[in-house]
Amino acid sequence: MCGIIGYVGSQQAVDVVMDGLRRLEYRGYDSAGVALVSSGELYAAKRAGKLANLDEALSQDPLPRATTGIGHTRWATHGAPNDVNAHPHTDSADRVAVIHNGIIENFAELRAGLEALGHDLLSETDTEIVAHLLGEALPQHGDDLAAAMRAVTSHLEGAFTLVAVATADPHTVVAARRSSPLVVGLGNGENFVASDVSAFIAHTRDALELGQDQVVEVTSDTVTITDFAGRPAEAVAYHVDWDASAAEKGGYQWFMLKEIDEQPRAIADTLLGRTSPDGRLQLDEVRLSEEELREVDKVIIIACGTAFYSGLVAKYAIEHWTRVPCEVELASEFRYRDPVLDRQTLVVAISQSGETMDTLMAIRYARAQNARVLAICNTNGSTIPRESDAVIYTRAGPEIAVASTKGFLSQIVACYLLGLYLAQVRGTKYGDEIATIMAQLQEVPAAVQRVLDGAEQVRALARDLADSPSVLFLGRHTGFPVALEGALKLKELAYLHAEGFAAGELKHGPIALVQEGLPVFVIVPPRGRDALHGKVVSNIQEVRARGARTIVLAEEGDPTVLAYADEVIRLPQVPTLMQPLVATVPLQVFACEVATVLGHDVDQPRNLAKSVTVE
Ligand code: AGP
């Protein structure tokens, strides 16, 4: 998620804006920029890299004094993190500057339309088209920036927060939001707009939370809010009583909690813009031709930790949809086992950070063996996608907590997109079958939200079980990697012994671990796969008969588990392959709450780093 601030008042705008961007640095970014309006002119500076680069540019070539300005820290989605793609973006005549957080789903067709009108677009971003559209709309709306913004938003599809300034309206900042955060800071003779309150709580703690599809026009002493049609609208006023640290976390105690709650958005954003107007899947960063993908006769997924588990989930879908054999390997093991690779092998490297050395070394090995490499990554421009033949970016936004949550779910979604794309180009799924599965994926954010709404049950269970010396997790089919991930979360956050098993393996040894009172989580598959469902219910009986305390994750309406469950955590009814996306969430919440009860630093667990850049 990008960091956004707009200011209009009596202070030096560049100082207020740069200070605000510094307070937004925690969000993660790869470039930054500012734009000011002064004496009827627009002035801008932007640099790739950290704010220090922009500070250096501003000290070498100071911008003029101004009391209206905007600033942006960019987390790249469309286009590499470089100076040209950094925000703000301006129109051809340098009359309007705009910054943006989100994804404009129909930017390709809008870009084509502008280029057909002779516009020269300099960047790879979706944002730049908004600057040009505003430049076109301004004179059509009497140079009223708010009216021009409303007109432009009617053309946009996707999720966006837009903030703009214009030379024609020099004492105004205008912002618009759809499905992306925007707050207004109410000062004394000055006002602010920002992606979150941490940007301006040094100046004011009185804020307005804007609603969906709203435009706000801010001057030094007025705030005017309308809907996209121009009708007056209301916003929710509140007083921010968080300290700066809590503000960075959006009021959450941990970044992890914030990121768990961001999962519906992360999934929705990862799905945005993946279908062309004719309904076919389009993966714009996949730089492998359809012919090359048709030649693939084996997929090998390589990753580490939680990313490895997302690969284990993906295997079930990729093989089911494409009938191509799919292996999943730990990156740290891959190149030492002398794997069989050739030009027809598609190696898929999954990495949230894009910098994990084990995974990076594995893809270098794979490319040396002439295999094609596709990265699934959350960090635009990081090393692993740069060294891959193709990439699918997840759009979870910066993941600050060491324990991966929204990164994991968005990795599964991106793997599913890859599987469906392979099925599309290889013809193993008809277009309508792919559309059905895409529709199922589109339903997942709401299903995840329902799980989050019921999380208090899980937190209470965590408080009750926090002193357990050991916890087991069982699952079958796609529930098996979910069990592994649930165990990893508990290990890395609560420092407890925890193990995930394939439920069918119980009788081959692990059942010896089961003793009176041992908590055992069991992920029960949807009833659509009766062969699986019945077997897992039997597994619950086996451990319960030996004294386990059974915590059963089962879909709503499944009565068969009641007889054997000490606790039932209900999951929304979703298709089998979608269940990992909802079943994982209670396990994330459980581990986070146990760690909190035990007094651990949830965001920075002992001995761990967010990105393991050593082998
Ligand atoms: C996840 O909770 C862990 N922090 C860790 O296993 C992580 O998934 C692994 O190190 C891989 O990181 P990456 O996705 O950035 O490559």
XYZ file of C-alpha atoms and ligand atoms in Angstrom:
631
model
C 0.000 0.000 0.000
C 1.360 3.412 -0.935
C 1.663 6.297 1.503
C -0.268 9.459 0.659
C -0.429 12.964 2.121
C -1.968 16.220 0.886
C -1.722 19.574 2.649
C -3.198 23.043 2.334
C -2.680 25.719 4.972
C -0.135 28.316 6.010
C 2.944 26.217 6.719
C 5.612 25.404 4.128
C 3.908 22.551 2.265
C 7.166 20.785 1.399
C 8.077 20.516 5.094
C 4.657 19.204 6.131
C 4.513 16.764 3.233
C 8.035 15.381 3.696
C 7.459 14.971 7.436
C 4.232 13.150 6.674
C 5.986 10.812 4.252
C 8.598 10.010 6.890
C 5.779 8.968 9.218
C 4.425 6.722 6.472
C 7.744 4.981 5.767
C 6.737 1.999 7.916
C 4.262 1.044 5.179
C 7.125 -0.013 2.966
C 7.902 1.691 -0.345
C 10.381 1.807 -3.192
C 10.152 5.419 -4.418
C 8.799 8.784 -3.279
C 7.835 12.214 -4.598
C 6.217 15.559 -3.865
C 4.349 18.176 -5.916
C 3.624 21.786 -4.895
C 1.516 24.559 -6.380
C 3.037 28.019 -6.153
C 2.238 31.236 -8.028
C 0.195 29.405 -10.633
C 2.939 26.885 -11.355
C 3.345 23.212 -10.538
C 6.664 22.020 -9.075
C 7.526 18.371 -8.497
C 10.426 16.179 -7.404
C 10.497 12.394 -7.237
C 13.142 9.706 -6.764
C 13.405 5.952 -6.669
C 14.606 4.432 -3.433
C 14.304 5.778 0.076
C 13.186 9.236 1.183
C 16.833 10.161 1.700
C 17.196 10.232 -2.092
C 14.297 12.670 -2.382
C 15.648 14.741 0.513
C 18.972 14.951 -1.311
C 17.280 16.046 -4.521
C 15.298 18.721 -2.668
C 18.373 20.061 -0.891
C 20.293 20.296 -4.155
C 17.400 21.837 -6.071
C 14.910 23.328 -3.569
C 11.312 23.767 -4.603
C 9.796 27.244 -4.247
C 7.815 28.269 -1.179
C 4.266 26.944 -1.337
C 1.398 26.256 1.054
C -0.364 23.630 -1.070
C 1.203 20.279 -1.824
C 0.959 16.492 -2.052
C 3.409 13.670 -1.374
C 3.609 9.946 -2.041
C 5.615 6.859 -1.104
C 5.094 4.210 -3.759
C 4.796 0.439 -3.289
C 5.116 -0.580 -6.937
C 2.385 -2.622 -8.564
C 2.380 -1.530 -12.230
C 5.908 -0.695 -13.388
C 9.328 -0.990 -11.830
C 10.387 1.202 -8.902
C 12.285 3.997 -10.704
C 12.228 7.812 -10.978
C 9.864 7.869 -13.957
C 7.285 5.581 -12.357
C 7.451 7.373 -9.003
C 4.512 9.597 -8.102
C 3.295 12.372 -8.539
C 2.368 12.118 -12.190
C 1.378 15.164 -14.242
C -0.635 15.842 -17.378
C 0.992 16.937 -20.647
C 0.671 20.642 -19.808
C 1.939 20.288 -16.214
C -1.317 21.808 -14.956
C -2.338 18.957 -12.646
C -0.402 16.493 -10.479
C -1.855 13.321 -9.016
C -0.800 10.581 -6.589
C -2.528 7.242 -6.213
C -2.880 4.218 -3.956
C -4.583 1.154 -5.438
C -5.021 -0.528 -8.812
C -6.920 0.846 -11.794
C -8.223 -2.301 -13.376
C -9.065 -0.834 -16.799
C -5.929 1.242 -17.170
C -4.767 -0.541 -20.345
C -7.837 0.482 -22.342
C -7.805 3.994 -20.877
C -4.119 4.297 -21.796
C -4.861 3.205 -25.354
C -7.605 5.815 -25.597
C -5.304 8.602 -24.409
C -2.504 7.557 -26.743
C -4.986 7.529 -29.617
C -5.712 11.182 -28.697
C -1.990 11.919 -28.969
C -1.100 11.878 -25.288
C 2.513 10.943 -24.614
C 2.600 8.755 -21.509
C 6.075 8.532 -20.015
C 5.675 5.894 -17.304
C 4.505 2.282 -16.999
C 2.058 3.190 -14.257
C -1.718 3.099 -14.152
C -1.629 6.421 -12.253
C -0.276 8.556 -15.068
C -3.423 8.040 -17.103
C -5.415 9.741 -14.326
C -3.213 12.847 -14.569
C -3.891 13.030 -18.299
C -7.615 12.394 -17.856
C -7.758 15.187 -15.254
C -5.847 17.479 -17.612
C -8.515 16.789 -20.244
C -11.427 17.200 -17.806
C -10.308 20.420 -16.076
C -11.129 22.872 -18.900
C -14.378 20.984 -19.536
C -15.427 21.688 -15.931
C -14.461 25.339 -15.620
C -11.108 24.456 -14.033
C -12.977 23.095 -11.012
C -10.642 20.329 -9.825
C -13.278 18.571 -7.715
C -15.740 18.493 -10.621
C -12.979 17.231 -12.920
C -12.084 14.519 -10.386
C -15.690 13.375 -10.173
C -15.886 13.192 -13.954
C -12.676 11.148 -14.177
C -13.655 8.668 -11.463
C -16.671 7.714 -13.561
C -14.249 6.147 -16.081
C -12.165 4.227 -13.551
C -12.600 0.592 -12.494
C -10.719 -0.980 -9.590
C -9.609 0.201 -6.155
C -8.109 3.662 -5.793
C -7.332 6.606 -3.583
C -6.446 9.605 -5.753
C -5.121 12.970 -4.533
C -4.569 15.873 -6.930
C -3.537 19.525 -7.085
C -3.896 21.899 -10.054
C -2.397 25.252 -11.027
C -5.919 26.512 -11.822
C -7.040 25.838 -8.241
C -3.878 26.630 -6.237
C -5.367 26.632 -2.735
C -7.183 23.331 -3.023
C -6.345 19.648 -2.654
C -8.894 17.214 -4.055
C -9.082 13.494 -3.267
C -11.299 10.593 -4.281
C -11.585 7.102 -2.830
C -12.998 3.746 -3.819
C -12.107 0.641 -1.746
C -8.819 2.168 -0.624
C -8.186 4.156 2.575
C -8.396 7.961 2.809
C -8.701 10.129 5.913
C -9.009 13.910 6.292
C -7.098 15.759 9.033
C -8.886 18.874 10.348
C -6.415 21.505 11.479
C -6.652 25.134 12.553
C -6.331 27.132 9.338
C -4.963 24.052 7.626
C -6.281 20.697 6.470
C -4.820 17.374 5.397
C -5.718 14.258 3.415
C -3.761 11.044 3.931
C -3.764 7.268 3.570
C -3.707 7.022 7.377
C -3.675 9.340 10.356
C -0.006 8.783 11.191
C 0.830 11.243 8.386
C -0.746 14.209 10.175
C -1.291 13.443 13.883
C 1.693 15.691 14.659
C -0.545 18.559 13.508
C -4.073 17.461 14.404
C -5.905 14.513 15.941
C -9.316 15.485 14.564
C -10.104 13.414 11.524
C -12.812 12.360 9.077
C -13.045 8.848 7.656
C -14.314 9.089 4.078
C -16.848 6.613 2.755
C -16.947 4.619 -0.465
C -17.066 6.535 -3.772
C -16.561 9.956 -2.230
C -14.671 13.056 -3.342
C -13.304 15.554 -0.830
C -12.254 19.114 -1.675
C -9.969 20.632 0.937
C -8.842 24.243 1.386
C -7.119 25.773 4.423
C -10.459 26.315 6.136
C -13.086 24.284 4.281
C -13.760 20.579 3.694
C -16.429 19.718 1.110
C -17.484 16.111 0.604
C -19.640 14.744 -2.207
C -20.322 11.426 -3.835
C -19.037 10.720 -7.334
C -22.212 12.261 -8.750
C -21.596 15.537 -6.924
C -24.308 15.087 -4.268
C -23.350 16.293 -0.754
C -22.129 13.417 1.414
C -21.208 12.864 5.023
C -18.036 11.435 6.556
C -17.461 9.949 10.003
C -15.701 12.366 12.341
C -13.435 10.997 15.065
C -10.644 12.011 17.406
C -7.397 10.052 17.118
C -6.164 9.044 20.530
C -3.494 6.625 19.327
C 0.172 7.376 19.847
C 2.400 7.529 16.756
C 3.418 3.869 17.020
C -0.184 2.679 17.304
C -1.159 4.995 14.446
C 1.341 3.245 12.188
C -0.472 0.003 12.987
C -3.829 1.611 12.316
C -4.705 1.238 15.988
C -3.903 -2.497 16.051
C -1.576 -3.841 18.732
C 0.492 -5.654 16.085
C 1.148 -5.228 12.373
C 0.289 -8.925 12.136
C -3.248 -8.294 13.365
C -3.625 -5.470 10.857
C -2.318 -7.686 8.078
C -4.620 -10.564 9.065
C -7.534 -8.149 8.729
C -6.194 -6.864 5.396
C -6.484 -10.325 3.830
C -9.877 -9.797 2.113
C -8.427 -6.690 0.434
C -5.169 -8.460 -0.423
C -7.055 -11.278 -2.142
C -9.373 -8.866 -3.963
C -6.440 -6.745 -5.143
C -4.498 -9.785 -6.321
C -7.522 -10.721 -8.451
C -8.032 -7.233 -9.875
C -7.468 -6.738 -13.591
C -6.790 -10.398 -14.367
C -9.646 -10.795 -16.867
C -9.694 -9.076 -20.242
C -12.876 -7.429 -21.557
C -13.572 -10.638 -23.553
C -13.454 -12.696 -20.355
C -10.112 -14.411 -20.955
C -7.489 -14.516 -18.241
C -4.663 -12.017 -18.761
C -1.498 -12.029 -16.689
C 0.291 -8.935 -17.870
C 3.651 -9.618 -16.242
C 3.898 -13.199 -17.548
C 6.541 -12.712 -20.217
C 6.347 -16.348 -21.385
C 4.486 -16.895 -24.639
C 1.458 -19.153 -24.857
C 3.548 -21.462 -27.048
C 6.263 -21.713 -24.382
C 3.626 -22.482 -21.763
C 2.096 -25.155 -23.965
C 5.535 -26.833 -24.126
C 5.688 -27.156 -20.330
C 5.577 -30.816 -19.302
C 6.425 -30.397 -15.622
C 6.003 -27.699 -12.992
C 8.346 -27.509 -10.014
C 7.411 -25.055 -7.284
C 10.281 -23.947 -5.068
C 9.979 -21.817 -1.938
C 10.709 -21.675 1.782
C 8.614 -21.692 4.927
C 5.095 -20.376 4.554
C 5.656 -19.741 0.851
C 6.499 -23.437 0.479
C 3.164 -24.319 2.047
C 1.338 -22.094 -0.435
C 3.050 -24.149 -3.125
C 1.816 -27.370 -1.531
C -1.734 -26.009 -1.709
C -1.246 -24.886 -5.317
C -0.099 -28.356 -6.396
C -3.625 -29.784 -5.939
C -5.134 -27.095 -8.145
C -2.462 -26.991 -10.836
C -2.499 -30.756 -11.373
C -6.297 -30.900 -11.257
C -6.761 -28.072 -13.748
C -3.840 -28.652 -16.151
C -2.988 -32.365 -15.801
C 0.682 -31.296 -15.746
C 2.788 -33.004 -13.053
C 3.596 -30.530 -10.301
C 6.368 -31.070 -7.757
C 6.862 -28.826 -4.728
C 10.379 -28.505 -3.328
C 12.037 -26.717 -0.454
C 14.362 -24.237 -2.132
C 17.160 -25.115 0.298
C 16.991 -28.775 -0.810
C 16.200 -28.339 -4.490
C 19.575 -27.881 -6.097
C 21.329 -30.513 -3.993
C 19.112 -33.376 -5.122
C 20.261 -33.170 -8.726
C 16.742 -32.447 -10.015
C 15.659 -33.405 -13.524
C 15.186 -30.115 -15.356
C 15.012 -29.093 -18.985
C 13.522 -26.434 -21.267
C 10.062 -27.939 -20.776
C 10.241 -27.524 -17.002
C 8.492 -24.490 -15.523
C 10.060 -23.625 -12.194
C 7.755 -21.446 -10.078
C 9.550 -19.516 -7.325
C 7.209 -18.226 -4.614
C 8.568 -15.472 -2.393
C 6.874 -12.615 -0.538
C 10.073 -10.608 -0.156
C 11.680 -11.612 -3.439
C 15.030 -11.676 -1.634
C 15.157 -15.095 0.084
C 18.624 -16.391 -0.682
C 17.672 -20.088 -0.671
C 15.043 -19.412 -3.302
C 17.256 -17.073 -5.299
C 20.067 -19.622 -5.472
C 17.559 -22.283 -6.506
C 16.257 -20.271 -9.455
C 19.795 -19.465 -10.575
C 20.461 -23.203 -10.594
C 17.241 -23.869 -12.493
C 18.020 -21.274 -15.138
C 21.516 -22.718 -15.533
C 19.759 -26.019 -16.311
C 17.794 -24.211 -19.043
C 14.472 -24.385 -17.197
C 12.023 -21.480 -17.483
C 11.407 -19.633 -14.222
C 8.284 -17.755 -13.160
C 8.270 -15.817 -9.899
C 5.250 -15.263 -7.670
C 6.239 -12.293 -5.548
C 4.822 -9.490 -3.436
C 7.702 -7.047 -3.835
C 7.886 -5.344 -7.199
C 11.393 -5.061 -8.609
C 13.012 -7.363 -6.022
C 15.816 -9.743 -6.972
C 13.878 -12.968 -7.563
C 11.393 -11.542 -10.117
C 14.241 -9.606 -11.740
C 16.124 -12.871 -12.266
C 13.069 -14.760 -13.510
C 11.676 -15.135 -17.020
C 8.214 -14.071 -15.877
C 6.403 -12.884 -12.785
C 2.968 -12.749 -11.232
C 2.873 -10.091 -8.535
C 0.646 -10.617 -5.542
C -0.849 -7.319 -4.416
C -1.000 -7.801 -0.689
C 0.787 -4.526 -0.042
C 3.793 -4.327 2.290
C 3.863 -7.151 4.815
C 5.649 -5.767 7.879
C 5.155 -8.556 10.418
C 7.769 -11.316 10.167
C 5.040 -13.954 10.209
C 3.466 -14.060 6.780
C -0.329 -13.948 6.642
C -1.756 -11.873 3.773
C 1.348 -12.834 1.815
C 0.419 -16.499 2.167
C -3.214 -16.173 1.067
C -2.304 -13.920 -1.867
C 0.393 -16.422 -2.925
C -2.251 -19.161 -3.101
C -4.479 -16.889 -5.187
C -1.612 -16.036 -7.539
C -0.780 -19.741 -7.900
C -4.416 -20.420 -8.759
C -4.283 -17.678 -11.389
C -1.208 -19.358 -12.858
C -2.925 -22.744 -12.851
C -5.997 -21.345 -14.579
C -3.833 -19.486 -17.085
C -1.952 -22.698 -17.917
C -5.289 -24.502 -18.277
C -6.488 -21.706 -20.584
C -3.476 -21.742 -22.904
C -3.301 -25.540 -22.903
C -7.039 -26.000 -23.388
C -7.501 -28.328 -20.421
C -10.294 -26.076 -19.111
C -12.998 -24.417 -21.172
C -13.489 -20.673 -20.819
C -16.724 -21.134 -18.902
C -15.068 -23.526 -16.461
C -12.310 -20.980 -15.835
C -14.912 -18.246 -15.380
C -16.709 -20.396 -12.802
C -13.517 -20.841 -10.793
C -12.703 -17.132 -11.077
C -16.172 -16.381 -9.733
C -15.471 -18.713 -6.805
C -12.238 -16.817 -6.150
C -14.094 -13.505 -6.266
C -16.323 -14.795 -3.447
C -13.357 -15.574 -1.186
C -12.713 -12.060 0.253
C -16.241 -11.983 1.687
C -15.808 -15.508 3.057
C -12.538 -14.559 4.724
C -14.224 -11.494 6.186
C -16.880 -13.742 7.737
C -14.144 -15.800 9.400
C -12.522 -12.608 10.709
C -15.870 -11.424 12.086
C -16.014 -14.600 14.208
C -12.413 -14.436 15.418
C -13.223 -13.741 19.071
C -14.093 -17.449 19.540
C -10.581 -18.348 18.399
C -8.955 -15.714 20.588
C -10.805 -17.052 23.635
C -9.635 -20.579 22.780
C -6.076 -19.290 22.447
C -6.181 -17.742 25.883
C -7.448 -21.061 27.238
C -4.721 -23.105 25.523
C -1.806 -20.688 25.870
C -0.010 -22.890 28.373
C -0.213 -26.059 26.264
C 3.255 -27.587 25.863
C 2.421 -28.949 22.429
C -0.282 -28.699 19.769
C -0.938 -30.918 16.736
C -2.582 -29.933 13.462
C -4.155 -32.488 11.108
C -5.493 -32.129 7.586
C -5.993 -34.037 4.364
C -5.658 -32.911 0.739
C -5.416 -29.112 0.731
C -6.033 -29.240 4.467
C -2.624 -30.870 4.928
C -0.529 -27.795 3.972
C -2.937 -25.691 6.033
C -2.075 -27.919 9.010
C 1.620 -27.390 8.320
C 1.130 -23.617 8.133
C -0.911 -23.582 11.340
C 1.899 -25.401 13.130
C 4.542 -23.068 11.715
C 2.626 -19.993 12.897
C 2.465 -21.387 16.430
C 6.155 -22.316 16.390
C 7.422 -18.999 15.063
C 5.148 -16.791 17.194
C 4.530 -18.642 20.478
C 7.771 -20.660 20.468
C 5.645 -23.740 21.270
C 6.210 -27.265 19.965
C 3.652 -27.760 17.215
C 3.455 -30.204 14.353
C 1.282 -30.501 11.288
C 0.521 -33.919 9.845
C -1.335 -35.455 6.968
C -4.270 -36.952 8.867
C -3.786 -40.256 7.076
C -0.296 -40.489 8.541
C -1.545 -40.566 12.155
C -1.680 -44.352 12.361
C 1.824 -44.618 10.892
C 3.438 -43.136 14.000
C 2.337 -39.671 15.149
C -0.702 -40.995 16.986
C 1.741 -42.138 19.660
C 2.067 -38.449 20.546
C -1.593 -38.189 21.502
C -2.246 -38.073 25.206
C -4.889 -36.758 27.596
C -5.708 -33.127 27.006
C -3.385 -32.630 24.037
C -4.924 -29.956 21.772
C -5.360 -31.284 18.245
C -6.674 -29.025 15.473
C -8.342 -30.877 12.631
C -9.182 -29.206 9.314
C -12.214 -31.028 7.916
C -12.660 -30.789 4.132
C -15.973 -29.668 2.644
C -18.507 -32.456 2.327
C -18.269 -32.262 -1.472
C -15.344 -34.711 -1.353
C -17.029 -37.458 0.714
C -14.085 -39.838 0.413
C -11.958 -37.252 2.179
C -14.572 -35.948 4.565
C -15.475 -39.292 6.094
C -11.840 -40.301 6.574
C -11.023 -37.067 8.416
C -14.013 -37.495 10.708
C -12.631 -40.953 11.540
C -9.289 -39.350 12.355
C -11.010 -37.028 14.824
C -12.512 -40.063 16.539
C -9.090 -41.767 16.700
C -7.389 -38.890 18.531
C -10.431 -38.113 20.683
C -10.533 -41.740 21.836
C -6.969 -41.296 23.115
C -7.768 -38.209 25.156
C -7.003 -35.407 22.712
C -8.820 -32.107 23.038
C -10.187 -31.796 19.498
C -10.589 -28.389 17.912
C -12.355 -28.969 14.626
C -12.482 -26.542 11.702
C -15.533 -27.553 9.662
C -17.833 -25.876 7.223
C -21.087 -24.328 8.394
C -23.905 -26.873 8.506
C -21.659 -29.942 8.839
C -23.251 -31.912 11.691
C -21.023 -34.994 11.500
C -18.181 -33.474 13.528
C -20.265 -32.437 16.539
C -20.032 -35.822 18.247
C -16.231 -35.765 18.315
C -15.304 -32.096 18.672
C -14.525 -30.378 21.948
C -14.622 -27.101 20.017
C -15.969 -26.413 16.526
C -14.695 -23.460 14.520
C -17.132 -22.939 11.687
C -15.879 -22.057 8.207
C -17.985 -20.600 5.381
C -19.058 -23.176 2.817
C -16.607 -22.860 -0.094
C -15.410 -25.311 -2.784
C -12.629 -27.725 -1.772
C -9.811 -25.819 -3.457
C -10.935 -22.543 -1.867
C -10.991 -23.927 1.667
C -7.299 -23.225 2.450
C -8.071 -19.527 1.994
C -10.613 -19.567 4.821
C -9.266 -22.401 7.004
C -5.868 -20.764 7.497
C -7.279 -17.593 9.042
C -8.384 -19.035 12.423
C -4.951 -20.660 12.780
C -3.253 -17.298 12.177
C -5.483 -15.641 14.767
C -4.889 -18.494 17.237
C -1.093 -18.275 17.010
C -1.100 -14.489 17.226
C -3.288 -14.502 20.348
C -1.266 -17.254 22.101
C 1.930 -15.289 21.444
C 0.310 -12.129 22.756
C -0.875 -13.895 25.925
C 2.650 -15.228 26.414
C 4.009 -11.694 26.154
C 6.036 -12.200 22.977
C 6.838 -9.602 20.329
C 4.426 -10.869 17.694
C 5.771 -8.700 14.873
C 9.437 -9.460 15.517
C 9.674 -13.021 16.912
C 13.000 -14.067 18.396
C 15.688 -15.404 16.020
C 13.645 -14.557 12.897
C 14.014 -12.029 10.074
C 11.374 -10.908 7.607
C 13.599 -11.762 4.703
C 16.241 -14.485 5.046
C 18.952 -13.191 2.754
C 21.540 -15.786 3.755
C 21.643 -19.471 2.828
C 6.510 -17.045 7.344
O 5.660 -16.795 8.459
C 7.974 -17.005 7.728
N 8.295 -15.708 8.173
C 8.910 -17.594 6.692
O 8.665 -18.971 6.677
C 8.783 -17.064 5.243
O 7.587 -17.516 4.665
C 9.950 -17.657 4.430
O 11.153 -17.190 5.005
C 9.914 -17.286 2.950
O 10.008 -15.891 2.826
P 9.696 -15.245 1.382
O 8.273 -15.566 1.079
O 9.952 -13.778 1.544
O 10.631 -15.881 0.385
